[in-house]
CSV table of C-alpha atoms and ligand atoms in Angstrom, one decimal:
chain,number,residue,atom,x,y,z
G,1,MET,CA,0.0,0.0,0.0
G,2,GLU,CA,1.3,3.5,-0.7
G,3,GLU,CA,2.3,5.4,2.3
G,4,ARG,CA,0.3,8.6,2.8
G,5,ILE,CA,2.7,11.2,3.9
G,6,VAL,CA,0.5,14.0,5.0
G,7,THR,CA,-1.6,12.0,7.5
G,8,ASN,CA,-2.1,11.2,11.1
G,9,GLN,CA,-2.5,7.4,10.3
G,10,GLU,CA,-0.6,4.6,12.0
G,11,HIS,CA,2.7,3.3,10.7
G,12,THR,CA,3.7,0.0,9.2
G,13,LEU,CA,6.1,-2.2,11.3
G,14,ASP,CA,9.1,-1.2,9.2
G,15,GLN,CA,8.3,2.4,9.6
G,16,LYS,CA,7.9,2.0,13.3
G,17,LEU,CA,11.3,0.4,13.7
G,18,GLN,CA,12.9,3.3,11.8
G,19,ASP,CA,10.9,5.7,13.9
G,20,ASP,CA,12.2,4.2,17.1
G,21,LEU,CA,15.7,4.8,15.8
G,22,ILE,CA,15.1,8.3,15.0
G,23,ARG,CA,12.9,9.1,18.1
G,24,PRO,CA,15.1,11.3,20.4
G,25,LYS,CA,15.7,9.5,23.8
G,26,PHE,CA,16.7,12.5,26.0
G,27,LEU,CA,15.8,16.2,26.3
G,28,LYS,CA,19.1,17.3,24.7
G,29,ASP,CA,18.1,15.7,21.4
G,30,PHE,CA,14.5,17.0,21.5
G,31,GLN,CA,14.5,20.0,19.1
G,32,GLY,CA,12.5,23.2,19.6
G,33,GLN,CA,9.9,23.8,22.4
G,34,GLN,CA,12.6,25.6,24.5
G,35,GLU,CA,10.2,26.9,27.2
G,36,LEU,CA,8.6,23.5,27.7
G,37,LYS,CA,12.0,21.8,27.8
G,38,ASP,CA,13.4,24.2,30.2
G,39,ASN,CA,10.5,23.9,32.5
G,40,LEU,CA,10.5,20.2,32.4
G,41,LYS,CA,14.3,20.1,33.1
G,42,ILE,CA,13.6,22.1,36.4
G,43,PHE,CA,10.7,19.9,37.5
G,44,ILE,CA,12.5,16.7,36.7
G,45,THR,CA,15.7,17.9,38.6
G,46,ALA,CA,13.7,19.0,41.6
G,47,SER,CA,11.6,15.8,41.9
G,48,LYS,CA,14.9,13.8,41.5
G,49,ASP,CA,16.6,15.9,44.2
G,50,ARG,CA,13.7,15.3,46.5
G,51,GLU,CA,13.5,11.7,45.6
G,52,GLN,CA,9.9,12.2,44.8
G,53,THR,CA,7.8,11.0,41.8
G,54,LEU,CA,7.2,13.7,39.3
G,55,ASP,CA,4.0,15.5,39.3
G,56,HIS,CA,1.4,14.4,36.6
G,57,VAL,CA,2.1,15.9,33.1
G,58,PHE,CA,-0.6,16.8,30.6
G,59,ILE,CA,0.6,17.4,26.9
G,60,SER,CA,-1.7,18.7,24.3
G,61,GLY,CA,-1.0,19.5,20.6
G,62,PRO,CA,-1.7,18.3,17.0
G,63,PRO,CA,-0.5,14.8,15.9
G,64,GLY,CA,3.2,14.2,15.1
G,65,LEU,CA,4.6,17.0,17.1
G,66,GLY,CA,6.3,14.9,19.8
G,67,LYS,CA,3.8,14.2,22.5
G,68,THR,CA,4.6,10.5,22.8
G,69,THR,CA,8.4,11.2,22.3
G,70,LEU,CA,8.3,13.6,25.2
G,71,ALA,CA,6.6,11.1,27.5
G,72,SER,CA,9.4,8.5,26.8
G,73,ILE,CA,12.0,11.2,27.3
G,74,ILE,CA,10.6,12.1,30.6
G,75,ALA,CA,10.7,8.5,31.6
G,76,ASN,CA,14.4,8.2,30.5
G,77,GLU,CA,15.3,11.5,32.2
G,78,MET,CA,13.7,10.2,35.4
G,79,ASP,CA,15.3,6.8,35.1
G,80,ALA,CA,11.8,5.4,35.5
G,81,GLU,CA,9.9,2.6,33.7
G,82,ILE,CA,7.0,3.5,31.4
G,83,LYS,CA,3.8,1.9,30.5
G,84,MET,CA,2.1,3.2,27.4
G,85,THR,CA,-1.5,2.8,26.3
G,86,SER,CA,-4.2,4.9,24.6
G,87,ALA,CA,-7.6,5.6,26.0
G,88,PRO,CA,-9.5,3.6,23.3
G,89,ALA,CA,-7.6,0.5,24.3
G,90,LEU,CA,-9.0,0.8,27.9
G,91,GLU,CA,-12.5,-0.5,27.8
G,92,LYS,CA,-13.4,-1.7,31.4
G,93,PRO,CA,-12.4,-0.5,34.9
G,94,LYS,CA,-10.5,-3.8,35.3
G,95,ASP,CA,-8.3,-2.8,32.3
G,96,LEU,CA,-7.2,0.3,33.9
G,97,ALA,CA,-7.1,-1.3,37.5
G,98,GLY,CA,-4.9,-4.0,36.1
G,99,ILE,CA,-2.3,-1.4,35.0
G,100,LEU,CA,-2.6,0.9,38.1
G,101,THR,CA,-2.2,-2.0,40.6
G,102,THR,CA,0.8,-3.5,39.0
G,103,ILE,CA,2.6,-0.3,38.1
G,104,LYS,CA,6.0,0.0,39.9
G,105,GLU,CA,6.6,2.8,42.4
G,106,GLY,CA,7.9,5.9,40.6
G,107,SER,CA,7.1,4.8,37.1
G,108,ILE,CA,5.4,6.6,34.4
G,109,PHE,CA,1.9,5.8,33.0
G,110,PHE,CA,1.3,7.3,29.6
G,111,ILE,CA,-2.3,7.5,28.1
G,112,ASP,CA,-2.5,8.8,24.7
G,113,GLU,CA,-5.8,10.4,23.4
G,114,ILE,CA,-6.8,10.9,27.0
G,115,HIS,CA,-9.8,12.9,25.9
G,116,ARG,CA,-11.4,9.6,24.7
G,117,LEU,CA,-11.3,8.0,28.2
G,118,ARG,CA,-14.8,6.6,29.2
G,119,PRO,CA,-16.3,8.6,32.1
G,120,VAL,CA,-16.1,5.6,34.6
G,121,LEU,CA,-12.5,5.2,33.8
G,122,GLU,CA,-11.9,8.9,34.1
G,123,GLU,CA,-13.3,8.8,37.6
G,124,MET,CA,-11.1,5.9,38.6
G,125,LEU,CA,-8.1,7.7,37.1
G,126,TYR,CA,-8.6,11.0,39.0
G,127,ILE,CA,-8.9,9.3,42.4
G,128,ALA,CA,-5.7,7.2,41.5
G,129,MET,CA,-3.8,10.4,40.5
G,130,GLU,CA,-4.8,12.4,43.6
G,131,ASP,CA,-4.9,9.7,46.4
G,132,PHE,CA,-2.9,6.8,44.9
G,133,GLU,CA,-5.9,4.6,45.6
G,134,ILE,CA,-8.5,3.0,43.5
G,135,ASP,CA,-12.1,2.2,44.3
G,136,TRP,CA,-12.8,-1.5,43.8
G,137,VAL,CA,-16.1,-3.2,43.9
G,138,ILE,CA,-16.2,-6.7,45.3
G,139,GLY,CA,-19.2,-9.1,45.3
G,140,GLN,CA,-22.4,-8.6,43.2
G,141,GLY,CA,-25.9,-7.4,43.7
G,142,PRO,CA,-27.1,-6.2,47.2
G,143,ALA,CA,-23.9,-7.7,48.8
G,144,ALA,CA,-21.6,-5.7,46.5
G,145,ARG,CA,-19.4,-3.2,48.3
G,146,THR,CA,-16.5,-0.8,47.4
G,147,ILE,CA,-13.2,-1.0,49.0
G,148,ARG,CA,-10.2,1.5,48.5
G,149,VAL,CA,-7.1,-0.2,47.4
G,150,PRO,CA,-3.8,1.5,47.7
G,151,ILE,CA,-1.6,1.6,44.6
G,152,PRO,CA,2.1,2.6,44.1
G,153,GLN,CA,2.8,6.3,43.6
G,154,PHE,CA,3.3,7.0,39.9
G,155,THR,CA,3.4,9.8,37.3
G,156,MET,CA,0.6,10.1,34.9
G,157,ILE,CA,1.3,11.6,31.5
G,158,GLY,CA,-1.7,12.3,29.5
G,159,ALA,CA,-1.6,13.4,25.8
G,160,THR,CA,-4.3,14.7,23.7
G,161,THR,CA,-5.0,16.5,20.3
G,162,LYS,CA,-8.1,18.0,21.9
G,163,ALA,CA,-7.4,19.7,25.2
G,164,GLY,CA,-10.8,21.2,25.4
G,165,LYS,CA,-12.4,17.8,25.5
G,166,VAL,CA,-10.7,16.7,28.6
G,167,ALA,CA,-13.1,16.7,31.6
G,168,ALA,CA,-12.3,19.5,34.1
G,169,PRO,CA,-11.9,17.2,37.2
G,170,LEU,CA,-9.4,15.1,35.3
G,171,TYR,CA,-7.6,18.1,33.8
G,172,THR,CA,-7.1,19.7,37.1
G,173,ARG,CA,-5.3,16.6,38.6
G,174,PHE,CA,-2.3,17.4,36.3
G,175,GLY,CA,0.3,19.5,38.1
G,176,ILE,CA,2.2,20.2,35.0
G,177,THR,CA,0.3,21.3,31.8
G,178,SER,CA,1.9,21.9,28.4
G,179,ARG,CA,1.1,22.6,24.9
G,180,ILE,CA,3.3,21.5,21.9
G,181,GLY,CA,3.1,23.9,18.9
G,182,PHE,CA,4.1,23.7,15.3
G,183,TYR,CA,7.9,23.8,14.8
G,184,GLN,CA,9.9,26.6,13.2
G,185,GLU,CA,11.7,25.9,10.0
G,186,GLU,CA,15.1,26.1,11.6
G,187,GLU,CA,14.0,23.7,14.2
G,188,LEU,CA,12.8,21.2,11.5
G,189,GLN,CA,16.1,21.7,9.8
G,190,HIS,CA,17.9,20.3,12.9
G,191,ILE,CA,15.5,17.4,13.1
G,192,ILE,CA,15.9,16.6,9.4
G,193,SER,CA,19.7,16.7,9.6
G,194,ARG,CA,19.8,14.6,12.7
G,195,SER,CA,17.3,12.0,11.2
G,196,ALA,CA,19.4,11.9,8.0
G,197,ARG,CA,22.6,11.1,9.9
G,198,ILE,CA,20.8,8.4,11.9
G,199,ILE,CA,19.2,6.6,8.8
G,200,GLY,CA,22.4,7.3,6.7
G,201,ALA,CA,20.7,9.5,4.1
G,202,SER,CA,22.8,12.1,2.3
G,203,ILE,CA,21.0,15.5,2.0
G,204,SER,CA,22.5,18.8,0.9
G,205,ASP,CA,22.1,21.8,3.2
G,206,GLU,CA,19.9,23.5,0.6
G,207,ALA,CA,17.7,20.5,0.4
G,208,VAL,CA,17.3,20.4,4.2
G,209,VAL,CA,16.1,24.1,4.1
G,210,THR,CA,13.6,23.3,1.1
G,211,LEU,CA,12.3,20.3,3.0
G,212,SER,CA,11.8,22.0,6.2
G,213,ARG,CA,9.4,24.4,4.5
G,214,CYS,CA,7.2,21.6,3.2
G,215,SER,CA,6.8,19.6,6.4
G,216,ARG,CA,3.9,21.4,7.9
G,217,GLY,CA,5.9,22.4,11.0
G,218,THR,CA,5.6,18.6,12.0
G,219,PRO,CA,8.7,16.4,12.7
G,220,ARG,CA,6.7,13.2,11.9
G,221,ILE,CA,6.1,14.5,8.3
G,222,ALA,CA,9.6,15.8,8.0
G,223,ASN,CA,11.0,12.3,8.9
G,224,ARG,CA,8.5,10.6,6.5
G,225,LEU,CA,9.4,12.9,3.6
G,226,LEU,CA,13.0,12.3,4.2
G,227,ARG,CA,12.6,8.6,3.8
G,228,ARG,CA,10.7,8.9,0.7
G,229,LEU,CA,13.1,11.4,-0.8
G,230,ARG,CA,16.0,9.2,0.0
G,231,ASP,CA,14.2,6.5,-2.2
G,232,TYR,CA,13.8,9.0,-5.0
G,233,ALA,CA,17.6,10.0,-4.7
G,234,GLU,CA,18.8,6.6,-4.7
G,235,VAL,CA,16.6,5.4,-7.6
G,236,LEU,CA,16.3,8.6,-9.8
G,237,GLY,CA,19.4,10.5,-8.9
G,238,ASP,CA,23.0,9.7,-7.4
G,239,GLY,CA,21.9,9.0,-3.9
G,240,ILE,CA,22.1,12.6,-2.7
G,241,ILE,CA,19.0,14.4,-1.9
G,242,THR,CA,19.3,17.8,-3.6
G,243,PRO,CA,16.8,20.7,-3.9
G,244,ALA,CA,15.8,19.3,-7.3
G,245,ILE,CA,15.1,15.9,-5.9
G,246,VAL,CA,13.0,17.5,-3.1
G,247,THR,CA,10.9,19.5,-5.7
G,248,ASP,CA,10.5,16.6,-8.0
G,249,GLY,CA,9.8,14.1,-5.1
G,250,LEU,CA,7.2,16.4,-3.5
G,251,GLU,CA,5.4,16.8,-6.9
G,252,ARG,CA,5.3,13.0,-7.2
G,253,LEU,CA,3.9,12.8,-3.7
G,254,GLY,CA,1.2,15.4,-4.5
G,255,ILE,CA,2.6,18.0,-1.9
G,256,ASP,CA,3.1,21.6,-2.9
G,257,HIS,CA,5.9,23.9,-1.7
G,258,HIS,CA,3.9,25.1,1.3
G,259,GLY,CA,3.6,21.5,2.4
G,260,LEU,CA,-0.2,21.4,1.4
G,261,ASP,CA,-1.5,18.2,-0.1
G,262,ALA,CA,-4.6,17.5,-2.3
G,263,LEU,CA,-7.0,17.3,0.7
G,264,ASP,CA,-5.8,20.7,2.1
G,265,ILE,CA,-6.6,22.2,-1.3
G,266,ARG,CA,-9.9,20.3,-1.4
G,267,ILE,CA,-10.9,21.7,1.9
G,268,LEU,CA,-10.3,25.3,0.9
G,269,GLU,CA,-11.8,24.8,-2.6
G,270,THR,CA,-14.9,23.2,-1.2
G,271,ILE,CA,-15.5,26.1,1.2
G,272,ILE,CA,-15.0,28.6,-1.5
G,273,ASP,CA,-16.9,26.8,-4.2
G,274,PHE,CA,-19.8,25.4,-2.4
G,275,TYR,CA,-20.2,27.5,0.7
G,276,HIS,CA,-19.2,31.0,-0.7
G,277,GLY,CA,-16.1,31.1,1.5
G,278,GLY,CA,-18.0,29.9,4.7
G,279,PRO,CA,-19.0,29.6,7.4
G,280,VAL,CA,-19.6,26.0,7.2
G,281,GLY,CA,-19.8,23.5,10.1
G,282,ALA,CA,-17.2,21.0,10.6
G,283,GLU,CA,-19.3,18.0,10.1
G,284,THR,CA,-20.8,19.2,6.9
G,285,LEU,CA,-17.3,20.1,5.6
G,286,ALA,CA,-15.9,16.7,6.5
G,287,ILE,CA,-18.7,14.9,4.7
G,288,SER,CA,-18.3,17.3,1.6
G,289,VAL,CA,-14.6,16.5,1.3
G,290,GLY,CA,-15.0,12.9,2.3
G,291,GLU,CA,-12.6,12.8,5.2
G,292,ALA,CA,-13.4,11.7,8.9
G,293,ILE,CA,-14.1,14.6,11.1
G,294,GLU,CA,-11.5,13.7,13.6
G,295,SER,CA,-8.8,13.8,10.9
G,296,LEU,CA,-10.1,17.2,9.6
G,297,GLU,CA,-10.2,18.7,13.1
G,298,ASP,CA,-7.1,17.3,14.6
G,299,PHE,CA,-4.9,17.2,11.6
G,300,TYR,CA,-5.8,19.4,8.7
G,301,GLU,CA,-7.4,22.3,10.2
G,302,PRO,CA,-4.7,23.2,12.8
G,303,TYR,CA,-2.1,23.6,10.1
G,304,LEU,CA,-4.5,25.6,7.7
G,305,ILE,CA,-5.4,27.8,10.6
G,306,GLN,CA,-1.7,28.4,11.7
G,307,LYS,CA,-0.8,29.2,8.0
G,308,GLY,CA,-3.7,31.8,7.9
G,309,TYR,CA,-5.7,30.1,5.2
G,310,LEU,CA,-8.6,29.0,7.5
G,311,LYS,CA,-10.6,30.6,10.4
G,312,ARG,CA,-12.7,28.9,13.1
G,313,THR,CA,-15.6,31.0,14.0
G,314,PRO,CA,-18.7,30.3,16.3
G,315,ARG,CA,-20.7,29.7,13.1
G,316,GLY,CA,-18.3,27.5,11.4
G,317,ARG,CA,-15.1,27.4,9.2
G,318,MET,CA,-14.3,30.2,6.8
G,319,VAL,CA,-11.5,30.7,4.4
G,320,THR,CA,-9.4,33.8,4.5
G,321,GLU,CA,-8.2,36.2,1.8
G,322,LYS,CA,-4.9,34.4,1.8
G,323,ALA,CA,-6.7,31.2,0.8
G,324,TYR,CA,-8.4,33.1,-2.2
G,325,GLU,CA,-4.9,34.3,-3.2
G,326,LEU,CA,-3.3,30.9,-2.9
G,327,LEU,CA,-6.0,29.3,-5.1
G,328,HIS,CA,-6.0,32.4,-7.5
G,329,ARG,CA,-9.6,33.0,-6.9
G,330,SER,CA,-11.5,36.1,-6.4
G,331,ASN,CA,-13.7,36.2,-3.4
G,332,LYS,CA,-16.4,38.5,-5.1
G,333,GLU,CA,-17.3,36.1,-7.9
G,334,PRO,CA,-18.5,32.6,-7.4
G,335,HIS,CA,-16.4,30.0,-9.0
G,336,GLU,CA,-17.2,29.0,-12.6
G,337,ASP,CA,-18.5,25.4,-11.6
G,338,GLN,CA,-20.6,27.2,-8.8
G,339,ARG,CA,-22.1,29.6,-11.4
G,340,LEU,CA,-23.3,26.7,-13.4
G,341,LEU,CA,-25.4,25.6,-10.5
G,342,PHE,CA,-27.6,28.8,-10.7
H,401,ADP,P1,2.8,12.7,18.7
H,401,ADP,O1,2.8,11.6,19.9
H,401,ADP,O2,2.7,14.1,19.1
H,401,ADP,O3,1.8,12.2,17.6
H,401,ADP,P2,5.5,11.5,18.3
H,401,ADP,O4,6.0,11.8,19.6
H,401,ADP,O5,5.1,10.2,17.9
H,401,ADP,O6,4.2,12.6,18.1
H,401,ADP,O7,6.5,12.2,17.2
H,401,ADP,C1,6.6,11.7,15.9
H,401,ADP,C2,8.0,11.6,15.5
H,401,ADP,O8,8.6,12.9,15.2
H,401,ADP,C3,8.9,10.7,16.4
H,401,ADP,O9,9.2,9.6,15.9
H,401,ADP,C4,10.1,11.6,16.6
H,401,ADP,O10,11.2,11.0,15.9
H,401,ADP,C5,9.9,12.9,15.8
H,401,ADP,N1,9.9,14.1,16.7
H,401,ADP,C6,8.9,14.7,17.4
H,401,ADP,N2,9.2,15.7,18.2
H,401,ADP,C7,10.5,15.9,17.9
H,401,ADP,C8,11.5,16.8,18.4
H,401,ADP,N3,11.1,17.8,19.1
H,401,ADP,N4,12.8,16.6,18.0
H,401,ADP,C9,13.1,15.6,17.2
H,401,ADP,N5,12.3,14.7,16.8
H,401,ADP,C10,11.0,14.7,17.0
């Protein structure tokens, strides 16, 4: 199956192995997010000095920006074990209780997509986070009773692409809250050069710069593009990724020099052509472009908004003047196809 570069989908096993190689293991290798790193360094040092577990950490931000990476870095920096899961994988209270009762003292428990945790599990988790105890029901029917079971002290790390959807009682249990934003081009250049060194890809300095501009401010995409461009360089060129290979390769992958792919363009075109530039509700828009709403909201929109092509308003999504310019459209006149509808 062809690998979709600009996506938030899961990886194949081979890509996962390569990702593990590239994934930074310590804070010193984690590029960008300086303020967040500085704070984490202080909190980690302080809790190590006091020989206490680190306070619970909440990390939000769009996919591919390093939330999972940061969780495993925190574990490495704390010299602690880490258990990783994601909220949709936890179905019943016993799934969560099984982890919480067997977790080692001082270790890290990472839950991805924490906004998707079921309410009954959420309640169990916030008691666990606050009191290091869980409520456990024994017996059935009228004879059933709840007992409080102590559990080892641990650090919870919760990650989400939708901070606003995390219930307040759970959110307030996190002592350290952070947000990861899109990366600057220069930061991506460091990431690309480091990854190229690790996977043994030859890339010119100029090509690193070009590639950093088309990576949607996202390390995961920069790394994926690097791997595909290495293939193009080896098969179509002399093995070195040059700016020409980047330009040609991106064209073959359907990505423009702003890092936008066909679906980004379709989203903007749909709003202009069928909704007169907006506003249009997210669900209607998702159906119109044929993409899942989660993917539209978590992945496509944040970058289009950050680049100034799209706006979220209380009445729905609207394109900006910049989007009309990008698509060479006038925002006065309906598009030709649209005129045919009248
Ligand atoms: P998320 O959990 O936010 O979806 P990941 O932590 O899985 O993102 O990061 C995706 C990939 O991007 C990782 O494999 C890692 O190699 C790379 N990456 C992410 N953030 C950084 C960073 N700050 N510096 C270097 N590489 C990074």
